[in-house]
PDB file of C-alpha atoms in Angstrom:
ATOM      1  CA  UNK A   1      -2.101  22.934 -16.493  1.00 65.00           C
ATOM      2  CA  UNK A   2      -4.677  25.240 -18.232  1.00 76.00           C
ATOM      3  CA  UNK A   3      -2.728  25.871 -21.488  1.00 78.00           C
ATOM      4  CA  UNK A   4      -1.824  29.046 -20.873  1.00 83.00           C
ATOM      5  CA  UNK A   5       1.257  30.896 -22.108  1.00 84.00           C
ATOM      6  CA  UNK A   6       4.056  31.128 -19.836  1.00 81.00           C
ATOM      7  CA  UNK A   7       5.502  34.467 -18.246  1.00 81.00           C
ATOM      8  CA  UNK A   8       2.576  36.898 -18.991  1.00 87.00           C
ATOM      9  CA  UNK A   9       0.486  38.717 -16.151  1.00 89.00           C
ATOM     10  CA  UNK A  10      -2.626  35.868 -16.215  1.00 88.00           C
ATOM     11  CA  UNK A  11      -0.723  33.011 -15.863  1.00 89.00           C
ATOM     12  CA  UNK A  12       1.559  34.290 -13.152  1.00 89.00           C
ATOM     13  CA  UNK A  13      -1.635  35.803 -11.278  1.00 91.00           C
ATOM     14  CA  UNK A  14      -3.034  31.894 -11.362  1.00 90.00           C
ATOM     15  CA  UNK A  15       0.362  30.724 -10.121  1.00 88.00           C
ATOM     16  CA  UNK A  16       0.325  32.899  -7.745  1.00 91.00           C
ATOM     17  CA  UNK A  17      -3.030  32.486  -6.643  1.00 91.00           C
ATOM     18  CA  UNK A  18      -2.636  28.245  -6.466  1.00 88.00           C
ATOM     19  CA  UNK A  19       0.418  28.866  -4.263  1.00 89.00           C
ATOM     20  CA  UNK A  20      -1.599  30.905  -1.990  1.00 91.00           C
ATOM     21  CA  UNK A  21      -4.693  28.005  -1.851  1.00 89.00           C
ATOM     22  CA  UNK A  22      -2.271  25.087  -1.469  1.00 86.00           C
ATOM     23  CA  UNK A  23       0.313  27.062   0.898  1.00 88.00           C
ATOM     24  CA  UNK A  24       2.944  26.430  -1.349  1.00 88.00           C
ATOM     25  CA  UNK A  25       1.873  22.694  -2.318  1.00 85.00           C
ATOM     26  CA  UNK A  26       2.096  21.943   1.644  1.00 88.00           C
ATOM     27  CA  UNK A  27      -0.425  18.996   1.763  1.00 85.00           C
ATOM     28  CA  UNK A  28       1.973  17.611  -1.133  1.00 85.00           C
ATOM     29  CA  UNK A  29       4.818  18.085   0.610  1.00 90.00           C
ATOM     30  CA  UNK A  30       4.038  16.338   3.738  1.00 90.00           C
ATOM     31  CA  UNK A  31       2.478  13.948   1.718  1.00 85.00           C
ATOM     32  CA  UNK A  32       5.797  13.084   0.074  1.00 87.00           C
ATOM     33  CA  UNK A  33       8.050  13.307   3.201  1.00 92.00           C
ATOM     34  CA  UNK A  34       5.830  10.911   5.093  1.00 90.00           C
ATOM     35  CA  UNK A  35       5.786   8.498   1.900  1.00 86.00           C
ATOM     36  CA  UNK A  36       9.528   8.467   2.123  1.00 91.00           C
ATOM     37  CA  UNK A  37       9.918   7.807   5.561  1.00 93.00           C
ATOM     38  CA  UNK A  38       7.678   4.373   5.198  1.00 92.00           C
ATOM     39  CA  UNK A  39       9.636   3.495   1.735  1.00 92.00           C
ATOM     40  CA  UNK A  40      12.644   3.939   3.748  1.00 94.00           C
ATOM     41  CA  UNK A  41      11.847   1.878   6.650  1.00 94.00           C
ATOM     42  CA  UNK A  42      10.233  -0.708   4.362  1.00 94.00           C
ATOM     43  CA  UNK A  43      13.463  -0.678   1.968  1.00 95.00           C
ATOM     44  CA  UNK A  44      16.004  -1.204   5.119  1.00 95.00           C
ATOM     45  CA  UNK A  45      13.546  -4.245   6.884  1.00 95.00           C
ATOM     46  CA  UNK A  46      13.952  -5.745   3.604  1.00 94.00           C
ATOM     47  CA  UNK A  47      17.634  -5.358   2.996  1.00 96.00           C
ATOM     48  CA  UNK A  48      18.003  -6.848   6.916  1.00 96.00           C
ATOM     49  CA  UNK A  49      16.052  -9.810   5.948  1.00 94.00           C
ATOM     50  CA  UNK A  50      17.664 -10.453   2.866  1.00 95.00           C
ATOM     51  CA  UNK A  51      21.220 -10.187   4.547  1.00 96.00           C
ATOM     52  CA  UNK A  52      19.881 -12.640   7.252  1.00 96.00           C
ATOM     53  CA  UNK A  53      18.629 -15.102   4.957  1.00 94.00           C
ATOM     54  CA  UNK A  54      21.721 -14.829   2.884  1.00 95.00           C
ATOM     55  CA  UNK A  55      23.835 -15.585   6.311  1.00 96.00           C
ATOM     56  CA  UNK A  56      21.808 -18.289   7.646  1.00 96.00           C
ATOM     57  CA  UNK A  57      22.054 -19.811   4.117  1.00 95.00           C
ATOM     58  CA  UNK A  58      25.907 -19.904   3.827  1.00 96.00           C
ATOM     59  CA  UNK A  59      26.000 -21.047   7.380  1.00 96.00           C
ATOM     60  CA  UNK A  60      23.711 -24.367   6.450  1.00 95.00           C
ATOM     61  CA  UNK A  61      26.089 -24.801   3.472  1.00 95.00           C
ATOM     62  CA  UNK A  62      29.162 -24.816   5.606  1.00 94.00           C
ATOM     63  CA  UNK A  63      30.670 -22.120   3.737  1.00 94.00           C
ATOM     64  CA  UNK A  64      30.626 -19.584   6.635  1.00 95.00           C
ATOM     65  CA  UNK A  65      31.539 -20.428  10.497  1.00 95.00           C
ATOM     66  CA  UNK A  66      29.082 -18.909  13.282  1.00 94.00           C
ATOM     67  CA  UNK A  67      31.518 -16.605  14.892  1.00 94.00           C
ATOM     68  CA  UNK A  68      31.943 -14.882  11.684  1.00 95.00           C
ATOM     69  CA  UNK A  69      28.163 -14.801  10.932  1.00 96.00           C
ATOM     70  CA  UNK A  70      27.610 -11.342  12.540  1.00 95.00           C
ATOM     71  CA  UNK A  71      30.144  -9.405  10.398  1.00 96.00           C
ATOM     72  CA  UNK A  72      29.048 -11.444   7.527  1.00 96.00           C
ATOM     73  CA  UNK A  73      25.606 -10.190   7.719  1.00 96.00           C
ATOM     74  CA  UNK A  74      26.851  -6.670   8.509  1.00 96.00           C
ATOM     75  CA  UNK A  75      28.904  -6.601   5.527  1.00 96.00           C
ATOM     76  CA  UNK A  76      25.788  -7.312   3.439  1.00 96.00           C
ATOM     77  CA  UNK A  77      23.711  -4.445   5.231  1.00 95.00           C
ATOM     78  CA  UNK A  78      26.428  -2.039   4.605  1.00 95.00           C
ATOM     79  CA  UNK A  79      27.659  -3.230   1.107  1.00 95.00           C
ATOM     80  CA  UNK A  80      24.524  -4.686  -0.557  1.00 95.00           C
ATOM     81  CA  UNK A  81      24.961  -6.549  -3.886  1.00 95.00           C
ATOM     82  CA  UNK A  82      22.788  -4.948  -6.401  1.00 95.00           C
ATOM     83  CA  UNK A  83      20.530  -7.876  -6.445  1.00 94.00           C
ATOM     84  CA  UNK A  84      19.730  -7.073  -2.836  1.00 96.00           C
ATOM     85  CA  UNK A  85      19.151  -3.479  -3.167  1.00 96.00           C
ATOM     86  CA  UNK A  86      17.016  -4.032  -6.349  1.00 95.00           C
ATOM     87  CA  UNK A  87      14.699  -6.536  -4.421  1.00 93.00           C
ATOM     88  CA  UNK A  88      14.391  -4.033  -1.526  1.00 95.00           C
ATOM     89  CA  UNK A  89      13.469  -1.235  -3.498  1.00 94.00           C
ATOM     90  CA  UNK A  90      11.030  -3.169  -5.435  1.00 92.00           C
ATOM     91  CA  UNK A  91       9.425  -4.395  -1.862  1.00 92.00           C
ATOM     92  CA  UNK A  92       9.702  -0.987  -0.384  1.00 93.00           C
ATOM     93  CA  UNK A  93       7.132  -0.091  -3.671  1.00 91.00           C
ATOM     94  CA  UNK A  94       5.036  -2.996  -2.341  1.00 90.00           C
ATOM     95  CA  UNK A  95       4.628  -2.207   0.786  1.00 89.00           C
ATOM     96  CA  UNK A  96       3.733   1.339   0.171  1.00 88.00           C
ATOM     97  CA  UNK A  97       1.383   0.230  -2.719  1.00 89.00           C
ATOM     98  CA  UNK A  98       3.587   2.237  -5.219  1.00 87.00           C
ATOM     99  CA  UNK A  99       4.362  -0.736  -7.571  1.00 88.00           C
ATOM    100  CA  UNK A 100       3.942   0.284 -10.994  1.00 86.00           C
ATOM    101  CA  UNK A 101       0.837  -0.527 -12.448  1.00 85.00           C
ATOM    102  CA  UNK A 102       2.669  -2.474 -15.529  1.00 83.00           C
ATOM    103  CA  UNK A 103       4.820  -4.297 -13.054  1.00 85.00           C
ATOM    104  CA  UNK A 104       2.065  -5.850 -11.262  1.00 84.00           C
ATOM    105  CA  UNK A 105       1.799  -8.493 -13.997  1.00 83.00           C
ATOM    106  CA  UNK A 106      -1.904  -9.410 -13.384  1.00 87.00           C
ATOM    107  CA  UNK A 107      -5.278  -8.649 -14.520  1.00 89.00           C
ATOM    108  CA  UNK A 108      -5.547  -5.745 -12.186  1.00 88.00           C
ATOM    109  CA  UNK A 109      -2.523  -3.946 -12.691  1.00 86.00           C
ATOM    110  CA  UNK A 110      -3.458  -4.414 -16.655  1.00 87.00           C
ATOM    111  CA  UNK A 111      -6.988  -2.929 -16.519  1.00 88.00           C
ATOM    112  CA  UNK A 112      -5.573   0.378 -14.304  1.00 85.00           C
ATOM    113  CA  UNK A 113      -2.765   0.680 -16.669  1.00 81.00           C
ATOM    114  CA  UNK A 114      -5.114   0.543 -19.488  1.00 82.00           C
ATOM    115  CA  UNK A 115      -7.154   3.284 -17.856  1.00 79.00           C
ATOM    116  CA  UNK A 116      -4.028   5.547 -17.109  1.00 75.00           C
ATOM    117  CA  UNK A 117      -3.209   4.969 -20.641  1.00 76.00           C
ATOM    118  CA  UNK A 118      -6.411   6.425 -22.107  1.00 74.00           C
ATOM    119  CA  UNK A 119      -6.198   9.086 -19.253  1.00 69.00           C
ATOM    120  CA  UNK A 120      -2.881  10.289 -20.609  1.00 67.00           C
ATOM    121  CA  UNK A 121      -4.186  10.342 -24.356  1.00 67.00           C
ATOM    122  CA  UNK A 122      -7.134  12.869 -23.353  1.00 65.00           C
ATOM    123  CA  UNK A 123      -4.816  16.332 -24.092  1.00 60.00           C
ATOM    124  CA  UNK A 124      -7.815  18.266 -23.841  1.00 57.00           C
ATOM    125  CA  UNK A 125      -8.505  17.490 -20.397  1.00 60.00           C
ATOM    126  CA  UNK A 126      -5.378  16.966 -18.863  1.00 63.00           C
ATOM    127  CA  UNK A 127      -6.114  19.474 -16.117  1.00 59.00           C
ATOM    128  CA  UNK A 128      -9.312  17.565 -15.244  1.00 63.00           C
ATOM    129  CA  UNK A 129      -7.887  13.900 -15.347  1.00 61.00           C
ATOM    130  CA  UNK A 130      -4.428  14.845 -13.499  1.00 61.00           C
ATOM    131  CA  UNK A 131      -6.786  15.964 -10.740  1.00 60.00           C
ATOM    132  CA  UNK A 132      -9.451  13.253 -10.868  1.00 58.00           C
ATOM    133  CA  UNK A 133      -7.327  10.092 -11.922  1.00 58.00           C
ATOM    134  CA  UNK A 134      -4.072  10.908 -10.132  1.00 59.00           C
ATOM    135  CA  UNK A 135      -4.229   8.304  -7.583  1.00 73.00           C
ATOM    136  CA  UNK A 136      -4.861   4.759  -9.829  1.00 81.00           C
ATOM    137  CA  UNK A 137      -1.525   3.263  -8.656  1.00 85.00           C
ATOM    138  CA  UNK A 138      -2.207   3.441  -4.889  1.00 87.00           C
ATOM    139  CA  UNK A 139      -5.990   1.919  -4.927  1.00 89.00           C
ATOM    140  CA  UNK A 140      -5.256  -0.431  -7.441  1.00 90.00           C
ATOM    141  CA  UNK A 141      -2.135  -1.717  -5.432  1.00 90.00           C
ATOM    142  CA  UNK A 142      -4.249  -1.657  -2.185  1.00 92.00           C
ATOM    143  CA  UNK A 143      -7.221  -3.220  -4.021  1.00 92.00           C
ATOM    144  CA  UNK A 144      -4.246  -6.335  -4.771  1.00 91.00           C
ATOM    145  CA  UNK A 145      -3.060  -6.158  -1.308  1.00 91.00           C
ATOM    146  CA  UNK A 146      -6.383  -6.997   0.028  1.00 92.00           C
ATOM    147  CA  UNK A 147      -7.311  -9.718  -2.941  1.00 92.00           C
ATOM    148  CA  UNK A 148      -3.915 -11.625  -1.835  1.00 92.00           C
ATOM    149  CA  UNK A 149      -5.101 -11.922   1.572  1.00 93.00           C
ATOM    150  CA  UNK A 150      -8.776 -13.349   0.478  1.00 93.00           C
ATOM    151  CA  UNK A 151      -8.720 -16.974   0.700  1.00 90.00           C
ATOM    152  CA  UNK A 152      -9.974 -18.239  -2.569  1.00 90.00           C
ATOM    153  CA  UNK A 153     -10.109 -14.448  -4.461  1.00 91.00           C
ATOM    154  CA  UNK A 154      -6.065 -14.511  -4.362  1.00 91.00           C
ATOM    155  CA  UNK A 155      -6.119 -17.123  -6.804  1.00 90.00           C
ATOM    156  CA  UNK A 156      -7.406 -14.825  -9.480  1.00 91.00           C
ATOM    157  CA  UNK A 157      -4.374 -12.961  -9.340  1.00 89.00           C
ATOM    158  CA  UNK A 158      -1.377 -14.167 -11.907  1.00 87.00           C
ATOM    159  CA  UNK A 159       1.031 -12.412  -9.564  1.00 86.00           C
ATOM    160  CA  UNK A 160      -0.030 -14.357  -6.273  1.00 90.00           C
ATOM    161  CA  UNK A 161       0.021 -17.757  -8.272  1.00 90.00           C
ATOM    162  CA  UNK A 162       3.479 -16.943  -9.396  1.00 90.00           C
ATOM    163  CA  UNK A 163       4.788 -16.170  -6.148  1.00 90.00           C
ATOM    164  CA  UNK A 164       3.472 -19.614  -5.054  1.00 92.00           C
ATOM    165  CA  UNK A 165       5.656 -21.363  -8.380  1.00 93.00           C
ATOM    166  CA  UNK A 166       8.564 -19.509  -7.355  1.00 91.00           C
ATOM    167  CA  UNK A 167       9.182 -21.154  -4.088  1.00 91.00           C
ATOM    168  CA  UNK A 168      11.503 -20.365  -0.930  1.00 89.00           C
ATOM    169  CA  UNK A 169      10.736 -17.028   1.079  1.00 87.00           C
ATOM    170  CA  UNK A 170       8.597 -15.692  -1.497  1.00 89.00           C
ATOM    171  CA  UNK A 171       6.042 -18.651  -1.664  1.00 94.00           C
ATOM    172  CA  UNK A 172       6.012 -18.415   2.016  1.00 94.00           C
ATOM    173  CA  UNK A 173       5.086 -14.882   2.427  1.00 92.00           C
ATOM    174  CA  UNK A 174       2.395 -15.446  -0.239  1.00 93.00           C
ATOM    175  CA  UNK A 175       1.086 -18.239   2.157  1.00 95.00           C
ATOM    176  CA  UNK A 176       1.333 -16.307   5.005  1.00 95.00           C
ATOM    177  CA  UNK A 177      -0.889 -13.338   3.502  1.00 94.00           C
ATOM    178  CA  UNK A 178      -3.434 -16.222   2.661  1.00 94.00           C
ATOM    179  CA  UNK A 179      -3.110 -17.659   6.217  1.00 96.00           C
ATOM    180  CA  UNK A 180      -3.783 -14.112   7.715  1.00 95.00           C
ATOM    181  CA  UNK A 181      -7.097 -13.633   5.623  1.00 94.00           C
ATOM    182  CA  UNK A 182      -8.484 -16.859   7.009  1.00 95.00           C
ATOM    183  CA  UNK A 183      -7.174 -16.226  10.431  1.00 95.00           C
ATOM    184  CA  UNK A 184      -9.286 -12.885  10.315  1.00 91.00           C
ATOM    185  CA  UNK A 185     -12.169 -14.537   8.577  1.00 91.00           C
ATOM    186  CA  UNK A 186     -12.477 -17.460  10.907  1.00 92.00           C
ATOM    187  CA  UNK A 187     -12.224 -14.830  14.026  1.00 89.00           C
ATOM    188  CA  UNK A 188     -14.627 -12.075  12.630  1.00 84.00           C
ATOM    189  CA  UNK A 189     -17.457 -13.834  10.727  1.00 86.00           C
ATOM    190  CA  UNK A 190     -18.438 -16.158  14.081  1.00 88.00           C
ATOM    191  CA  UNK A 191     -18.304 -13.069  16.146  1.00 81.00           C
ATOM    192  CA  UNK A 192     -20.395 -11.522  13.951  1.00 76.00           C
ATOM    193  CA  UNK A 193     -22.774 -14.189  13.430  1.00 78.00           C
ATOM    194  CA  UNK A 194     -23.261 -14.678  17.120  1.00 78.00           C
ATOM    195  CA  UNK A 195     -23.728 -10.542  17.647  1.00 68.00           C
ATOM    196  CA  UNK A 196     -20.514 -10.112  19.633  1.00 74.00           C
ATOM    197  CA  UNK A 197     -18.704  -8.017  16.641  1.00 71.00           C
ATOM    198  CA  UNK A 198     -20.551  -5.192  15.139  1.00 67.00           C
ATOM    199  CA  UNK A 199     -19.810  -2.232  12.944  1.00 64.00           C
ATOM    200  CA  UNK A 200     -23.167  -0.363  12.997  1.00 61.00           C
ATOM    201  CA  UNK A 201     -26.439   0.328  14.678  1.00 60.00           C
ATOM    202  CA  UNK A 202     -29.587   0.400  12.847  1.00 56.00           C
ATOM    203  CA  UNK A 203     -31.738   1.419  15.949  1.00 60.00           C
ATOM    204  CA  UNK A 204     -29.546   4.161  16.170  1.00 55.00           C
ATOM    205  CA  UNK A 205     -29.355   5.551  12.789  1.00 57.00           C
ATOM    206  CA  UNK A 206     -29.739   9.019  11.856  1.00 57.00           C
ATOM    207  CA  UNK A 207     -29.057  12.442  13.005  1.00 58.00           C
ATOM    208  CA  UNK A 208     -32.380  12.464  15.637  1.00 59.00           C
ATOM    209  CA  UNK A 209     -30.648   9.710  17.752  1.00 60.00           C
ATOM    210  CA  UNK A 210     -27.232  11.232  17.181  1.00 60.00           C
ATOM    211  CA  UNK A 211     -27.024  12.081  20.996  1.00 62.00           C
ATOM    212  CA  UNK A 212     -27.950   8.533  22.029  1.00 58.00           C
ATOM    213  CA  UNK A 213     -25.113   7.140  19.732  1.00 62.00           C
ATOM    214  CA  UNK A 214     -22.703   9.872  21.534  1.00 64.00           C
ATOM    215  CA  UNK A 215     -23.634   8.908  24.980  1.00 67.00           C
ATOM    216  CA  UNK A 216     -22.906   5.236  24.113  1.00 65.00           C
ATOM    217  CA  UNK A 217     -19.393   6.001  22.417  1.00 65.00           C
ATOM    218  CA  UNK A 218     -20.835   4.501  19.007  1.00 63.00           C
ATOM    219  CA  UNK A 219     -18.960   5.806  16.100  1.00 62.00           C
ATOM    220  CA  UNK A 220     -20.539   5.549  12.790  1.00 59.00           C
ATOM    221  CA  UNK A 221     -18.648   2.974  10.382  1.00 58.00           C
ATOM    222  CA  UNK A 222     -16.201   1.552  13.222  1.00 62.00           C
ATOM    223  CA  UNK A 223     -15.951  -2.040  14.486  1.00 66.00           C
ATOM    224  CA  UNK A 224     -16.761  -2.671  18.326  1.00 66.00           C
ATOM    225  CA  UNK A 225     -16.930  -5.694  20.641  1.00 64.00           C
ATOM    226  CA  UNK A 226     -19.657  -6.147  23.167  1.00 60.00           C
TER     227      UNK A 226
END
């Protein structure tokens, strides 16, 4: 990372120091294992969903008897076709906010991908950009997920419009995201307007009145109902 020659005293000392300070990259290992846990859960969940949809489809088309549906569904889960595994993999990345920026197919992904290409082109500052521009993918995908659930704003995403045009389960899931956004806004905006739902306390702000805030169990930057 610092452009040092390998296998000399200085580079070895830096590596040892780094392993000590990071406890042999313990935080990264925790992050990776937890990330894999949620990815596996999302992958398996989508695999079951695809198998269920296909089973119901075959029953409605009359090519599958109801008495054989459970065995057919189980066979799809145990031995899924390549299209199922590919779709489940894409959904697992989406639900853990790890979709490749170039695969988002919207302006948000394009802008972040351009920034990523820019930072990888600065060879002399790789040690800096690798630390402070590492997590471009995750915040970009989180922002995209928020926009998909923001009525009106979701229309500026090409990926959202493409999902609506595709029809089927893809379009229904996109509509469900928008409906969730509407439900959230219609619930909390009136409650906030009439003072039943707040997120800050201007009158007890600051360190001088911290005891009062602590006594009322008012945590800063938190939602609470009166």
